Coordinates of C-alpha atoms and ligand atoms in Angstrom, one line a residue:
X10 CA -1.9 -29.5 -19.2
X11 CA -0.4 -31.8 -16.5
X12 CA 0.1 -30.1 -13.2
X13 CA 3.7 -29.3 -12.4
X14 CA 3.3 -30.1 -8.7
X15 CA 2.6 -33.0 -6.4
X16 CA 1.4 -30.7 -3.6
X17 CA -1.7 -32.6 -2.5
X18 CA -3.6 -29.6 -1.1
X19 CA -2.9 -27.5 -4.2
X20 CA -4.0 -30.2 -6.6
X21 CA -7.2 -30.8 -4.7
X22 CA -8.0 -27.1 -4.5
X23 CA -7.4 -26.5 -8.2
X24 CA -9.6 -29.5 -8.9
X25 CA -12.4 -28.2 -6.7
X26 CA -12.2 -24.7 -8.3
X27 CA -12.1 -26.2 -11.8
X28 CA -15.3 -28.1 -11.0
X29 CA -17.0 -25.1 -9.6
X30 CA -15.9 -22.5 -12.2
X31 CA -15.9 -24.8 -15.3
X32 CA -13.2 -23.1 -17.3
X33 CA -12.5 -24.3 -20.9
X34 CA -8.8 -24.8 -20.1
X35 CA -6.4 -24.9 -17.1
X36 CA -3.0 -23.4 -17.4
X37 CA -0.2 -23.5 -14.7
X38 CA 2.1 -20.4 -14.9
X39 CA 5.8 -21.0 -14.9
X40 CA 6.8 -17.3 -14.4
X41 CA 9.2 -17.3 -17.4
X42 CA 9.9 -14.3 -19.6
X43 CA 8.7 -16.4 -22.6
X44 CA 5.3 -16.9 -20.8
X45 CA 5.1 -13.1 -20.2
X46 CA 5.8 -12.3 -23.8
X47 CA 3.3 -14.9 -25.0
X48 CA 0.5 -13.5 -22.8
X49 CA 1.3 -10.0 -24.0
X50 CA 1.2 -11.0 -27.6
X51 CA -2.1 -12.7 -27.1
X52 CA -3.6 -9.7 -25.4
X53 CA -2.4 -7.3 -28.1
X54 CA -3.9 -9.6 -30.7
X55 CA -7.2 -9.7 -28.9
X56 CA -7.3 -5.9 -28.6
X57 CA -7.0 -5.9 -24.8
X58 CA -3.5 -4.4 -24.7
X59 CA -1.6 -1.8 -26.8
X60 CA 2.1 -2.2 -27.3
X61 CA 4.0 1.0 -26.7
X62 CA 6.5 1.7 -29.5
X63 CA 8.3 4.3 -27.3
X64 CA 9.0 2.1 -24.3
X65 CA 10.7 -1.3 -24.8
X66 CA 8.6 -4.2 -23.8
X67 CA 5.8 -2.0 -22.3
X68 CA 2.1 -2.2 -22.7
X69 CA -1.0 -0.1 -22.0
X70 CA -4.4 -1.4 -20.9
X71 CA -7.8 0.3 -20.6
X72 CA -10.1 -0.9 -17.9
X73 CA -13.9 -0.8 -18.0
X74 CA -15.1 2.6 -16.9
X75 CA -16.7 1.1 -13.8
X76 CA -13.7 -0.9 -12.7
X77 CA -11.0 1.7 -11.9
X78 CA -10.0 1.3 -8.2
X79 CA -10.3 -0.7 -5.0
X80 CA -13.9 -1.0 -3.9
X81 CA -13.9 -0.6 -0.1
X82 CA -17.7 -0.9 0.1
X83 CA -17.5 -4.4 -1.5
X84 CA -14.5 -5.5 0.6
X85 CA -15.4 -7.9 3.4
X86 CA -13.7 -9.4 6.4
X87 CA -15.6 -12.6 7.1
X88 CA -14.3 -13.5 10.5
X89 CA -16.2 -15.9 12.8
X90 CA -17.9 -12.9 14.6
X91 CA -18.6 -9.3 13.6
X92 CA -16.7 -8.2 16.7
X93 CA -13.5 -9.8 15.4
X94 CA -13.8 -7.8 12.2
X95 CA -14.5 -4.7 14.2
X96 CA -16.4 -1.5 13.5
X97 CA -14.2 -0.3 10.6
X98 CA -14.6 -3.4 8.4
X99 CA -17.6 -4.8 6.4
X100 CA -18.6 -8.1 7.9
X101 CA -20.7 -11.0 6.7
X102 CA -20.9 -14.4 8.4
X103 CA -18.4 -16.6 6.5
X104 CA -20.8 -19.3 5.5
X105 CA -23.4 -16.8 4.2
X106 CA -20.7 -15.0 2.2
X107 CA -19.4 -18.3 0.8
X108 CA -22.9 -19.4 -0.2
X109 CA -23.5 -16.1 -2.1
X110 CA -20.1 -16.3 -3.8
X111 CA -20.3 -20.0 -4.6
X112 CA -23.4 -19.1 -6.5
X113 CA -21.5 -16.4 -8.5
X114 CA -18.4 -18.7 -9.0
X115 CA -20.6 -21.5 -10.4
X116 CA -19.7 -21.6 -14.1
X117 CA -18.1 -18.2 -14.0
X118 CA -15.0 -19.2 -16.1
X119 CA -17.0 -20.7 -18.9
X120 CA -15.3 -19.8 -22.2
X121 CA -12.1 -18.7 -20.4
X122 CA -8.9 -20.2 -19.2
X123 CA -8.2 -20.8 -15.5
X124 CA -4.6 -19.7 -14.7
X125 CA -2.8 -21.1 -11.7
X126 CA -0.2 -18.6 -10.4
X127 CA 2.1 -19.9 -7.7
X128 CA 3.8 -16.8 -6.1
X129 CA 6.0 -15.9 -3.2
X130 CA 5.6 -12.7 -1.2
X131 CA 9.2 -12.0 -0.2
X132 CA 12.3 -13.8 -1.6
X133 CA 11.8 -17.6 -1.7
X134 CA 13.3 -19.1 1.4
X135 CA 13.2 -15.9 3.6
X136 CA 12.0 -16.6 7.1
X137 CA 9.6 -13.7 6.7
X138 CA 8.3 -14.7 3.2
X139 CA 4.9 -16.5 2.5
X140 CA 3.7 -18.5 -0.5
X141 CA 0.3 -17.8 -2.1
X142 CA -1.4 -19.4 -5.1
X143 CA -3.8 -17.3 -7.1
X144 CA -6.3 -18.8 -9.4
X145 CA -7.6 -16.3 -11.9
X146 CA -9.3 -16.1 -15.3
X147 CA -7.6 -12.8 -16.2
X148 CA -4.4 -12.8 -18.3
X149 CA -3.9 -9.1 -17.3
X150 CA -3.7 -10.3 -13.7
X151 CA -1.1 -13.0 -14.7
X152 CA 1.3 -10.4 -16.3
X153 CA 0.9 -8.0 -13.4
X154 CA 1.6 -10.8 -10.9
X155 CA 4.7 -11.6 -12.9
X156 CA 6.0 -8.1 -12.0
X157 CA 4.5 -7.6 -8.5
X158 CA 5.4 -11.0 -7.0
X159 CA 7.9 -13.8 -7.6
X160 CA 5.9 -16.3 -9.8
X161 CA 6.6 -19.8 -11.0
X162 CA 8.2 -23.1 -10.9
X163 CA 10.6 -22.2 -8.1
X164 CA 7.7 -21.5 -5.8
X165 CA 6.2 -24.9 -6.5
X166 CA 9.6 -26.5 -5.7
X167 CA 9.7 -24.6 -2.4
X168 CA 6.1 -25.8 -1.7
X169 CA 7.0 -29.4 -2.2
X170 CA 4.4 -32.1 -1.5
X171 CA 3.0 -30.8 1.7
X172 CA 4.0 -27.2 2.0
X173 CA 1.3 -24.6 3.0
X174 CA 0.1 -21.8 0.8
X175 CA -2.5 -19.1 1.0
X176 CA -5.3 -19.8 -1.6
X177 CA -6.4 -16.7 -3.5
X178 CA -9.4 -17.3 -5.8
X179 CA -10.2 -14.6 -8.4
X180 CA -12.6 -14.3 -11.3
X181 CA -13.5 -11.3 -13.3
X182 CA -17.0 -12.7 -13.2
X183 CA -17.8 -12.6 -16.9
X184 CA -18.4 -16.1 -18.3
X185 CA -18.6 -16.3 -22.1
X186 CA -21.4 -18.2 -23.8
X187 CA -20.3 -20.4 -26.8
X188 CA -19.4 -18.2 -29.7
X189 CA -19.8 -15.0 -27.6
X190 CA -17.2 -12.3 -28.4
X191 CA -15.1 -11.2 -25.4
X192 CA -14.7 -7.5 -24.4
X193 CA -11.4 -5.7 -23.8
X194 CA -11.9 -5.6 -20.0
X195 CA -14.4 -8.1 -18.7
X196 CA -15.8 -7.6 -15.2
X197 CA -19.1 -7.8 -13.3
X198 CA -21.4 -4.9 -12.2
X199 CA -20.6 -3.3 -8.9
X200 CA -23.4 -5.1 -6.9
X201 CA -21.8 -8.4 -7.9
X202 CA -18.2 -7.5 -7.0
X203 CA -16.9 -9.1 -3.8
X204 CA -13.4 -8.8 -2.3
X205 CA -13.7 -11.4 0.5
X206 CA -11.3 -12.4 3.2
X207 CA -11.8 -15.4 5.5
X208 CA -9.1 -14.7 8.1
X209 CA -9.8 -17.8 10.2
X210 CA -8.7 -20.1 7.3
X211 CA -6.3 -17.6 5.5
X212 CA -8.4 -17.6 2.4
X213 CA -9.2 -15.0 -0.2
X214 CA -12.1 -15.0 -2.7
X215 CA -12.4 -12.1 -5.1
X216 CA -15.1 -11.8 -7.7
X217 CA -16.1 -9.3 -10.4
X218 CA -13.2 -6.8 -10.6
X219 CA -10.1 -7.0 -12.7
X220 CA -8.4 -3.9 -11.2
X221 CA -5.5 -3.4 -8.9
X222 CA -6.0 -4.2 -5.3
X223 CA -9.2 -6.1 -6.1
X224 CA -7.5 -8.5 -8.4
X225 CA -3.8 -8.7 -7.7
X226 CA -4.5 -10.7 -4.6
X227 CA -0.9 -10.8 -3.3
X228 CA -1.0 -7.1 -2.5
X229 CA -3.7 -5.6 -0.2
X230 CA -5.6 -8.9 0.3
X231 CA -2.8 -11.2 1.2
X232 CA 0.1 -9.0 2.2
X233 CA -2.0 -6.7 4.4
X234 CA -5.5 -8.0 5.3
X235 CA -4.7 -11.7 5.7
X236 CA -1.0 -11.2 6.7
X237 CA -2.1 -8.8 9.5
X238 CA -4.1 -11.5 11.1
X239 CA -1.3 -14.1 10.7
X240 CA 1.2 -11.6 12.0
X241 CA -0.8 -11.0 15.2
X242 CA -1.1 -14.7 15.8
X243 CA 2.6 -15.4 15.1
X244 CA 4.0 -12.2 16.8
X245 CA 5.2 -10.1 13.9
X246 CA 3.9 -7.1 11.9
X247 CA 2.3 -6.7 8.5
X248 CA 2.1 -2.9 7.8
X249 CA 1.1 -0.5 5.0
X250 CA 4.6 1.1 5.1
X251 CA 7.3 2.0 2.7
X252 CA 10.9 1.1 3.7
X253 CA 13.9 3.2 2.9
X254 CA 17.6 3.3 3.8
X255 CA 19.1 6.7 4.5
X256 CA 22.9 7.0 4.7
X257 CA 24.6 10.0 6.4
X258 CA 27.7 11.7 5.0
X259 CA 29.7 9.7 7.6
X260 CA 28.3 6.5 6.0
X261 CA 26.0 5.6 8.9
X262 CA 22.8 3.7 7.7
X263 CA 19.3 4.3 9.1
X264 CA 16.3 2.2 8.0
X265 CA 13.0 3.9 8.1
X266 CA 9.5 2.5 7.7
X267 CA 6.7 5.0 7.0
X268 CA 2.9 4.7 6.9
X269 CA 0.8 7.2 5.0
X270 CA -2.8 6.9 3.8
X271 CA -3.2 5.9 0.1
X272 CA -2.2 8.7 -2.4
X273 CA -0.1 10.7 0.1
X274 CA 3.1 10.3 -1.8
X275 CA 4.5 7.1 -0.4
X276 CA 6.2 6.1 -3.6
X277 CA 7.8 9.5 -3.9
X278 CA 9.2 9.4 -0.3
X279 CA 10.4 5.8 -0.9
X280 CA 12.5 7.0 -3.8
X281 CA 13.6 10.3 -2.2
X282 CA 16.6 12.3 -3.6
X283 CA 17.7 14.2 -0.5
X284 CA 18.8 17.8 -1.2
X285 CA 21.1 18.1 1.8
X286 CA 24.7 17.4 0.8
X287 CA 26.2 14.0 1.5
X288 CA 22.9 12.2 2.5
X289 CA 21.7 9.5 0.2
X290 CA 18.5 7.4 0.1
X291 CA 17.8 3.9 -1.3
X292 CA 14.4 2.3 -1.7
X293 CA 13.6 -1.1 -0.2
X294 CA 9.9 -0.9 -0.8
X295 CA 7.1 1.6 -1.5
X296 CA 3.9 0.2 0.0
X297 CA 4.2 -2.8 2.4
X298 CA 6.5 -3.9 5.1
X299 CA 6.6 -7.3 6.8
X300 CA 8.6 -7.1 10.0
X301 CA 9.8 -9.8 12.4
X302 CA 12.0 -9.6 15.5
X303 CA 15.4 -10.9 14.4
X304 CA 18.0 -12.9 16.5
X305 CA 19.5 -9.6 17.6
X306 CA 16.2 -8.5 19.1
X307 CA 15.7 -5.8 16.4
X308 CA 12.8 -5.4 14.1
X309 CA 13.8 -6.6 10.6
X310 CA 11.7 -5.6 7.6
X311 CA 11.3 -7.1 4.1
X312 CA 9.3 -5.7 1.2
X313 CA 7.1 -8.7 0.3
X314 CA 6.6 -7.3 -3.2
X315 CA 8.7 -7.4 -6.3
X316 CA 7.3 -4.4 -8.2
X317 CA 5.6 -1.1 -7.8
X318 CA 2.0 -0.5 -8.6
X319 CA 2.2 3.3 -8.5
X320 CA -0.3 6.1 -9.2
X321 CA 0.6 7.5 -12.6
X322 CA -0.9 11.0 -12.6
X323 CA 1.4 13.5 -10.8
X324 CA 4.4 11.3 -11.3
X325 CA 7.0 13.4 -13.1
X326 CA 10.8 14.1 -13.2
X327 CA 10.1 16.8 -10.6
X328 CA 8.0 14.8 -8.1
X329 CA 9.7 11.4 -8.6
X330 CA 12.6 11.1 -11.1
X331 CA 13.5 7.7 -9.9
X332 CA 10.0 6.3 -10.6
X333 CA 10.2 7.9 -14.1
X334 CA 13.4 6.1 -14.7
X335 CA 12.0 2.9 -13.3
X336 CA 9.1 2.8 -15.8
X337 CA 11.2 3.3 -18.9
X338 CA 10.8 -0.3 -20.0
X339 CA 9.3 -3.6 -19.1
X340 CA 6.3 -1.9 -17.6
X341 CA 2.5 -2.1 -17.7
X342 CA 0.4 1.0 -17.8
X343 CA -3.3 1.1 -17.1
X344 CA -5.8 3.9 -17.9
X345 CA -3.4 6.5 -19.2
X346 CA -3.4 8.5 -22.4
X347 CA -1.7 6.7 -25.3
X348 CA -0.1 9.4 -27.4
X349 CA -0.1 9.6 -31.2
X350 CA 3.6 8.7 -31.0
X351 CA 3.0 5.4 -29.2
X352 CA 4.0 6.5 -25.7
X353 CA 1.9 7.0 -22.5
X354 CA 1.0 10.3 -20.9
X355 CA -0.9 11.5 -17.8
X356 CA -1.7 14.8 -16.1
X357 CA 1.2 16.5 -14.4
X358 CA 3.7 14.3 -16.0
X359 CA 5.8 17.4 -16.7
X360 CA 6.1 16.8 -20.4
X361 CA 3.9 18.2 -23.2
X362 CA 1.4 16.0 -25.0
X363 CA 0.0 16.8 -28.5
X364 CA -2.9 14.4 -28.0
X365 CA -3.8 10.8 -28.4
X366 CA -6.4 8.4 -27.0
X367 CA -7.6 8.9 -23.5
X368 CA -8.2 6.2 -20.8
X369 CA -11.8 5.7 -22.1
X370 CA -10.5 5.0 -25.7
X371 CA -11.7 8.4 -27.0
X372 CA -9.6 10.8 -29.1
X373 CA -8.1 13.3 -26.7
X374 CA -6.2 16.6 -26.9
X375 CA -5.0 18.8 -24.0
X376 CA -7.5 21.4 -23.1
X377 CA -10.4 19.1 -24.0
X378 CA -11.9 19.8 -20.6
X379 CA -11.7 16.2 -19.5
X380 CA -8.7 14.5 -17.9
X381 CA -6.9 12.2 -20.4
X382 CA -5.7 9.7 -17.7
X383 CA -7.9 8.4 -15.0
X384 CA -6.9 9.9 -11.6
X385 CA -6.2 6.3 -10.4
X386 CA -4.2 5.3 -13.6
X387 CA -1.3 3.1 -12.6
X388 CA 2.1 1.9 -13.7
X389 CA 3.3 -1.6 -12.8
X390 CA 7.1 -1.8 -12.9
X391 CA 9.8 -4.2 -11.6
X392 CA 11.4 -2.9 -8.4
X393 CA 14.8 -4.0 -9.6
X394 CA 14.6 -1.4 -12.3
X395 CA 14.6 1.5 -9.8
X396 CA 17.9 3.3 -10.1
X397 CA 18.0 3.7 -6.3
X398 CA 16.8 0.3 -5.3
X399 CA 18.7 -0.7 -2.1
X400 CA 21.4 -3.4 -2.8
X401 CA 19.9 -5.3 0.2
X402 CA 16.3 -5.0 -0.8
X403 CA 16.1 -8.8 -1.3
X404 CA 18.1 -9.7 1.8
X405 CA 16.1 -12.6 3.2
X406 CA 16.9 -11.4 6.7
X407 CA 15.4 -8.0 6.0
X408 CA 16.8 -4.6 7.1
X409 CA 16.8 -3.4 10.7
X410 CA 14.3 -0.7 11.3
X411 CA 15.4 2.4 13.3
X412 CA 12.5 4.7 12.8
X413 CA 8.8 4.6 12.2
X414 CA 6.9 7.5 10.7
X415 CA 3.2 8.1 10.6
X416 CA 1.4 10.9 8.8
X417 CA -1.6 12.3 7.1
X418 CA -2.7 15.2 4.9
X419 CA -3.5 18.3 7.0
X420 CA -3.4 21.8 5.7
X421 CA -3.9 23.1 9.3
X422 CA -3.0 22.3 12.9
X423 CA -0.4 19.5 12.5
X424 CA 3.3 20.8 12.4
X425 CA 5.8 19.5 10.0
X426 CA 7.3 17.0 12.4
X427 CA 7.1 15.8 16.0
X428 CA 8.4 12.8 17.9
X429 CA 6.6 10.4 20.2
X430 CA 7.5 10.7 23.9
X431 CA 7.7 6.9 24.1
X432 CA 6.5 3.8 22.3
X433 CA 2.9 3.9 23.7
X434 CA 2.6 7.6 22.7
X435 CA 3.9 6.6 19.2
X436 CA 1.1 4.0 19.0
X437 CA -1.4 6.7 19.9
X438 CA 0.0 9.0 17.3
X439 CA -0.3 6.3 14.6
X440 CA -3.7 5.3 15.9
X441 CA -5.0 8.8 15.6
X442 CA -3.4 9.7 12.3
X443 CA -5.8 11.8 10.2
X444 CA -6.4 13.6 7.0
X445 CA -8.8 16.3 6.1
X446 CA -11.6 14.9 3.9
X447 CA -11.5 17.5 1.1
X448 CA -10.4 21.1 0.8
X449 CA -14.1 22.0 0.2
X450 CA -15.2 20.5 3.5
X451 CA -12.5 22.4 5.4
X452 CA -14.3 24.1 8.2
X453 CA -14.1 23.6 12.0
X454 CA -17.0 21.1 12.1
X455 CA -15.7 19.0 9.2
X456 CA -14.9 15.5 10.5
X457 CA -11.3 14.3 10.2
X458 CA -10.8 11.1 8.3
X459 CA -8.9 8.9 10.8
X460 CA -6.7 6.3 9.2
X461 CA -5.0 4.3 11.9
X462 CA -1.4 3.5 10.9
X463 CA -2.8 4.0 7.3
X464 CA -4.4 0.5 7.8
X465 CA -8.0 1.5 7.9
X466 CA -8.9 -0.3 4.6
X467 CA -6.3 -3.0 5.2
X468 CA -6.5 -4.3 8.7
X469 CA -7.9 -7.8 8.6
X470 CA -9.3 -7.7 12.2
X471 CA -10.6 -5.4 14.9
X472 CA -8.5 -2.2 14.9
X473 CA -8.6 -2.1 18.7
X474 CA -7.0 -5.6 18.8
X475 CA -4.5 -4.4 16.2
X476 CA -3.5 -1.5 18.6
X477 CA -3.1 -4.0 21.4
X478 CA -0.8 -6.0 19.1
X479 CA 1.3 -2.8 18.6
X480 CA 1.6 -2.4 22.4
X481 CA 2.6 -6.0 22.7
X482 CA 5.3 -5.6 20.0
X483 CA 6.6 -2.6 21.9
X484 CA 6.9 -4.7 25.0
X485 CA 8.8 -7.5 23.1
X486 CA 11.2 -5.0 21.5
X487 CA 11.9 -3.0 24.6
X488 CA 14.9 -0.7 24.3
X489 CA 15.4 -1.9 20.7
X490 CA 12.1 -0.6 19.5
X491 CA 12.2 2.0 16.6
X492 CA 11.7 5.6 17.5
X493 CA 8.3 6.9 16.3
X494 CA 7.7 10.3 14.6
X495 CA 4.7 12.0 13.0
X496 CA 5.0 14.2 9.9
X497 CA 2.7 16.5 7.9
X498 CA 4.1 17.6 4.5
X499 CA 0.9 19.5 3.6
X500 CA 0.5 22.4 6.0
X501 CA -0.6 25.7 4.5
X502 CA -0.2 29.3 5.7
X503 CA -3.3 31.3 6.7
X504 CA -3.2 32.8 3.1
X505 CA -3.3 29.3 1.6
X506 CA 0.3 28.8 0.5
X507 CA 2.2 25.5 1.0
X508 CA 4.6 26.0 3.9
X509 CA 6.9 23.1 3.2
X510 CA 8.5 22.5 -0.3
X511 CA 8.4 18.7 0.1
X512 CA 10.1 16.3 -2.4
X513 CA 13.9 16.2 -1.9
X514 CA 13.6 18.7 1.0
X515 CA 11.9 16.0 3.1
X516 CA 15.4 14.6 3.6
X517 CA 15.9 17.4 6.1
X518 CA 13.1 16.0 8.3
X519 CA 14.6 12.5 8.1
X520 CA 18.0 13.9 9.0
X521 CA 16.6 15.5 12.2
X522 CA 15.0 12.1 13.0
X523 CA 18.3 10.3 12.6
X524 CA 20.0 12.9 14.8
X525 CA 17.4 12.3 17.5
X526 CA 17.9 8.6 17.2
X527 CA 21.6 9.1 17.8
X528 CA 21.0 11.5 20.7
X529 CA 23.0 14.2 18.8
X530 CA 20.1 16.7 19.2
X531 CA 17.7 16.9 22.2
X532 CA 14.6 18.5 20.8
X533 CA 12.1 20.2 23.0
X534 CA 9.2 18.7 24.8
X535 CA 5.7 20.2 23.9
X536 CA 2.2 18.9 24.9
X537 CA 1.9 17.0 21.6
X538 CA 5.4 15.5 21.6
X539 CA 9.1 16.4 21.0
X540 CA 9.9 18.9 18.4
X541 CA 13.1 20.4 17.0
X542 CA 14.7 22.9 19.4
X543 CA 15.9 26.2 18.1
X544 CA 18.7 25.8 15.5
X545 CA 18.5 21.9 15.5
X546 CA 16.8 21.6 12.2
X547 CA 18.9 22.0 9.1
X548 CA 17.4 24.7 7.0
X549 CA 20.7 25.6 5.2
X550 CA 20.1 26.9 1.7
X551 CA 16.3 26.8 2.0
X552 CA 14.6 30.0 1.1
X553 CA 12.4 30.0 4.2
X554 CA 12.0 32.9 6.6
X555 CA 12.0 32.5 10.4
X556 CA 8.3 33.5 10.4
X557 CA 7.4 30.8 7.8
X558 CA 9.3 28.1 9.8
X559 CA 7.5 29.2 13.0
X560 CA 4.2 29.0 11.3
X561 CA 5.0 25.5 9.9
X562 CA 5.9 24.3 13.4
X563 CA 3.2 26.3 15.3
X564 CA 1.3 24.2 17.9
X565 CA -2.0 25.9 18.5
X566 CA -3.3 24.1 21.6
X567 CA -6.7 25.6 21.1
X568 CA -6.9 23.9 17.7
X569 CA -5.8 20.6 19.2
X570 CA -8.3 20.8 22.0
X571 CA -11.1 21.6 19.4
X572 CA -10.5 18.1 18.0
X573 CA -10.9 16.2 21.3
X574 CA -14.6 15.6 20.8
X575 CA -13.8 14.0 17.4
X576 CA -11.1 11.9 19.1
X577 CA -13.5 10.7 21.8
X578 CA -16.2 9.7 19.2
X579 CA -13.5 7.9 17.2
X580 CA -12.2 5.9 20.2
X581 CA -15.8 5.2 21.5
X582 CA -16.6 3.1 18.5
X583 CA -14.2 0.4 19.8
X584 CA -16.1 0.1 23.1
X585 CA -14.7 -2.2 25.7
X586 CA -12.2 -3.7 23.2
X587 CA -10.2 -0.4 23.3
X588 CA -6.9 -1.3 25.0
X589 CA -6.4 0.2 28.5
X590 CA -3.1 1.5 27.3
X591 CA -4.9 3.5 24.6
X592 CA -7.3 4.9 27.1
X593 CA -4.3 5.9 29.2
X594 CA -2.8 7.7 26.2
X595 CA -6.0 9.6 25.5
X596 CA -6.1 10.7 29.1
X597 CA -2.5 11.8 29.3
X598 CA -2.9 13.6 25.9
X599 CA -5.8 15.5 27.3
X600 CA -3.9 16.3 30.4
X601 CA -0.9 17.6 28.4
X602 CA -3.2 19.8 26.3
X603 CA -4.6 21.2 29.6
X604 CA -8.1 20.0 29.0
Ligands
LIG713 O1 -6.8 1.2 -6.9 C1 -6.1 0.2 -6.6 O2 -6.6 -0.9 -6.7 C2 -4.7 0.4 -6.2 S1 -4.6 0.7 -4.5 C3 -2.9 0.8 -4.1 C4 -2.0 0.4 -5.1 C5 -0.7 0.5 -4.7 C6 -0.3 1.0 -3.5 N1 -1.2 1.3 -2.6 C7 -2.5 1.3 -2.9 C8 -3.4 1.8 -1.8 O3 -4.6 2.0 -2.0 O4 -2.9 2.0 -0.7
LIG714 MN1 -0.9 1.4 -0.5

């Protein structure tokens, strides 16, 4: 196949990789619907995919049982020095890692086709967008990238002869000997998997896994780990945040970006149906926000992705009706149950299932004692199919952000909502965001799992430097900086009952934030931040007693103080790189708690 580009660097790179990986064929993806259909037909014919008769143009895939999620232990930030990667990332010297991986890549595409996928993160031509090119030997990756990014010839046109792109090399790491029969999900054993980032040259090398974030390299690898490094250098932000637009009954629009650790309901919040009359919500993105300061001095955000790669189990018409409608057609499902009727099913989908074939390919009926879908089963669906996709979700200029939200999963201690006293305090709140490890480990000595700005697995450099970047962005934004809040949807009463109903009721929390942003309500200052004053928070129609509300919002200073040792240990790991402004925040936090 002749290359449909004259971009010199791209041609040279594809040549180099072809020589190293020795595929049988090279194919340049054009991103067309015909190409997508052809790939799906081929994968159905080879037994890799199942066409779902109940959902138009939708397919199911089963991964290898060992290749079901991101592999953080095998994810590396190969910056020049270990200190630049920081204490929270795995580091190997770039040349050492390259040597190891070159050994693995040598001949790794034998018997396979090398696909070249030119893709854009963000609408082509947006001042915030970036172009990547992924080389892969996985047709499953090709069809997923069709949905998750903007793929094809238009990207090559935008690239021209000399345009820059981020090279993303991927192989499933399973060469085929002549005559050898392929398997449904080729991949390499765990000790040969590497998800490698070379931030100094904006380069991604991934080997051995065909799953999700390990293989769809535009997502976590490019849009977060590599982009966070570029963003720091260029003065913008690449964050693990959903973006939504909330509109008040008066028609005023608020744009909110929110960071929560993985599997904390980000997709659900991004597609919120507020229960409070007159308020509406539209989704701009469910996972990643790229934000630049616009000509008006405000922070403008785009969703660099074009699709959703959502967790399937737990998604239902109760938890997320908009996601359920999004995945009615043109979707890919991975590691779900395929029912006898030719549909997909997963645990807590809210519909009965008579049985079918489970994610491992075994016959399955409910009550078998094993889960039918893998807990990290996924749907891949085009964002444009979301019934509440924001009409401006592809505005190249992005949407202006009014509010940042951080959060974690805490059954105790953290109230439903509190507001930062100022930008630096907000950075502290994001930096110290934490979840409880597991319900079983819930005792006073159990360590909290800190996940700074929900970026722990995704920050491509030293987290202490990342915090400094946040402080610097606050200085640049000045009075136009978004207000910062912290939420906890997951608090329980002493007798173990959820205190907050969540789902559509979360709109009430967002409403209070908007009213704070407008100065319509004043809140009250507490040692941990500003909280709703009596009567400010709209509880109309909610069956919640005053005692339950008080418990939900209770600030037990003793419990906060008990976590200070953990906080000190956490901050200490960053040594002298910890920004002075973060030290100052820790000191004033302790002072406010009366320590
Ligand atoms: O397991 C994977 O590879 C998927 S991880 C993922 C996918 C979509 C959105 N967020 C995440 C995450 O881990 O934060
Ligand atoms: Mn995520």
